[in-house]
mmCIF file of C-alpha atoms in Angstrom:
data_model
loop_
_atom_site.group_PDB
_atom_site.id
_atom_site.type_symbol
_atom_site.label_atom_id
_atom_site.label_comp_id
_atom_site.label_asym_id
_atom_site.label_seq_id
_atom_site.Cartn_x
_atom_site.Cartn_y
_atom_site.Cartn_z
ATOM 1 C CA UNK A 1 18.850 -29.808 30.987
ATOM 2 C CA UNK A 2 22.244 -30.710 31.891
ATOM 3 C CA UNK A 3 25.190 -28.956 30.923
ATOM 4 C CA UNK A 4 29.233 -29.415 32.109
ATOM 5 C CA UNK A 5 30.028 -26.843 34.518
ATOM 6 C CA UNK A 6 32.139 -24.475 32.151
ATOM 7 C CA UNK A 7 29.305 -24.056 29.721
ATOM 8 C CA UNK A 8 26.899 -23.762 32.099
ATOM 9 C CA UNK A 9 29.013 -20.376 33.676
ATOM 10 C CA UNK A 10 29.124 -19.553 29.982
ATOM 11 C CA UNK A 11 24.739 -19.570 29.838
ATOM 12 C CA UNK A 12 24.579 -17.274 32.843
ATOM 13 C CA UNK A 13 23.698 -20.288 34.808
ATOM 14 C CA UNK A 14 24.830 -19.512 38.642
ATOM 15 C CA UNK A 15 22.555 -22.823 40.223
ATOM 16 C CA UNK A 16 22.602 -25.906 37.539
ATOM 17 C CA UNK A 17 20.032 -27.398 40.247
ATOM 18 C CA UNK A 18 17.475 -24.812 39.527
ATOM 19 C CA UNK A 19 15.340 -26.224 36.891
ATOM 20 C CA UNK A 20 14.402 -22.708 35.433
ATOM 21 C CA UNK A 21 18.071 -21.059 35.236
ATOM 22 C CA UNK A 22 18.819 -25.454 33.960
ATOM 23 C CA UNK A 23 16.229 -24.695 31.028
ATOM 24 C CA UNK A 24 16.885 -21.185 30.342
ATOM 25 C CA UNK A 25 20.767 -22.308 29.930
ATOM 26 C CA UNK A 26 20.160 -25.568 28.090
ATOM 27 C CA UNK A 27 18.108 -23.850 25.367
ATOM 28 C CA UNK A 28 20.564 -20.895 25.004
ATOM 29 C CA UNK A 29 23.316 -22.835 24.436
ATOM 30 C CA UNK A 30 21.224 -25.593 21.896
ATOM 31 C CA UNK A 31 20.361 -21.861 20.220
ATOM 32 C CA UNK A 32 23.776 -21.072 19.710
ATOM 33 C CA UNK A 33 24.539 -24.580 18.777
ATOM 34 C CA UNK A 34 21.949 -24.271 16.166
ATOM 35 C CA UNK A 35 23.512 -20.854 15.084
ATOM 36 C CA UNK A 36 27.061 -22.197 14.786
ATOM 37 C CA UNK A 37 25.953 -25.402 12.326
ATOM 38 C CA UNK A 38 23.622 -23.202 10.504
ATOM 39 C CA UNK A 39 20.164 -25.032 11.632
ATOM 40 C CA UNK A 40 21.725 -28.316 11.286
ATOM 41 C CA UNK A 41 19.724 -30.056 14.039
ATOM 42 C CA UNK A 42 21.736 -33.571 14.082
ATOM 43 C CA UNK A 43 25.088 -31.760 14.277
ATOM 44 C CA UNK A 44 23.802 -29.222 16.958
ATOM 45 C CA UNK A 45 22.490 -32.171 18.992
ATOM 46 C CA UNK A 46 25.565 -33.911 18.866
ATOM 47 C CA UNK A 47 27.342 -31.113 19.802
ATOM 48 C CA UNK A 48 25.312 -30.730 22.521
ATOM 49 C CA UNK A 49 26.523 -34.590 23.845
ATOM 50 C CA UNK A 50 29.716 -34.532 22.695
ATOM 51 C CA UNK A 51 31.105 -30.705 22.630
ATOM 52 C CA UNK A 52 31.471 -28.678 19.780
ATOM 53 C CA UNK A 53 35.133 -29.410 19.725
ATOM 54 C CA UNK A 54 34.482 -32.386 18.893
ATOM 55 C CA UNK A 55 31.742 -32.289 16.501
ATOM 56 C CA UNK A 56 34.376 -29.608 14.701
ATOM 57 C CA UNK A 57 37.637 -31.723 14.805
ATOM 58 C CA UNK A 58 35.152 -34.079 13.158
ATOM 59 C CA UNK A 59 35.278 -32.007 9.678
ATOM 60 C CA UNK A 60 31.478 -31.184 10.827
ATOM 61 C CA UNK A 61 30.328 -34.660 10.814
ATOM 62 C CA UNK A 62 28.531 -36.640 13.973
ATOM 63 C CA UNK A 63 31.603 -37.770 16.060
ATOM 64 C CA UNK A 64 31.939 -42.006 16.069
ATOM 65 C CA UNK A 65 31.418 -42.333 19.611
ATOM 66 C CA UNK A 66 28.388 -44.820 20.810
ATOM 67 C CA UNK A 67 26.811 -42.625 22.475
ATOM 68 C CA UNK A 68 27.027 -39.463 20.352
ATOM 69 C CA UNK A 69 25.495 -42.109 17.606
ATOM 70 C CA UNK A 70 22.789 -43.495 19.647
ATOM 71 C CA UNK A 71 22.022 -39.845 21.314
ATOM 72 C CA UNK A 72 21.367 -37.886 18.373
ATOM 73 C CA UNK A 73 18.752 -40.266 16.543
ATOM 74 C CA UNK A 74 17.064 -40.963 19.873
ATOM 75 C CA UNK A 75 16.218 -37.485 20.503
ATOM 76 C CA UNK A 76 14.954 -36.696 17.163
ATOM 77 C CA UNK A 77 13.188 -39.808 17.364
ATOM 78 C CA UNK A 78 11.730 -38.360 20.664
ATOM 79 C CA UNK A 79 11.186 -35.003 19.119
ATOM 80 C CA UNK A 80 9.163 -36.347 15.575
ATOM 81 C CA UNK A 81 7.074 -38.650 17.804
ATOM 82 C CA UNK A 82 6.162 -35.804 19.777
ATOM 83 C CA UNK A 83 4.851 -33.808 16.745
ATOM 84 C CA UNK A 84 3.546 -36.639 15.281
ATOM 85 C CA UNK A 85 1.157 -37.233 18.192
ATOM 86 C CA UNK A 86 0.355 -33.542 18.429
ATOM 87 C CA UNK A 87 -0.413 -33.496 14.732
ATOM 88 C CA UNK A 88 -2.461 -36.359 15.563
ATOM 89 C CA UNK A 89 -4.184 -34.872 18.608
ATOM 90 C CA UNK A 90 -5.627 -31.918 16.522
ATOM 91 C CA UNK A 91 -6.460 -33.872 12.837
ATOM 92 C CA UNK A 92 -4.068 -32.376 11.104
#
């Protein structure tokens, strides 16, 4: 996962390169994410791209920028696909 250097020192990540400490950080910080918009997956993943500065100064709403827009549908599009295909896989 890739994070900006500040918020990776802020996830206990000392090597971003390392894929494990990468992960570990990545998913901490989406958790916290999560916590701070109250399971709102869209706003926590555009947090994620954008910062949560952003998505705040935003009144809470998915920030107009491009890629913000395109990012956050694109990974729950990713993410549904993926459950739809394990859903698939084992007939349910």
């Amino acid at each position: 996962m890739q994070l900006m250097p500040s918020t990776a020192r802020n996830m206990g990540v000392r090597n971003p390169f390392n894929p494990r400490q990468s992960i570990w950080g990545g998913t901490r910080y989406l958790s916290r994410l999560l916590h701070h918009y109250r399971g709102n997956v869209r706003l926590a993943l555009a947090a994620y791209n954008a910062g949560m500065t952003v998505v705040d100064a935003h009144g809470g709403r998915i920030p107009a920028y491009a890629e913000t827009q395109a990012y956050v549908p694109d990974v729950v599009g990713n993410y549904l696909a993926i459950i739809n295909s394990s859903n698939a896989a084992d007939g349910s």
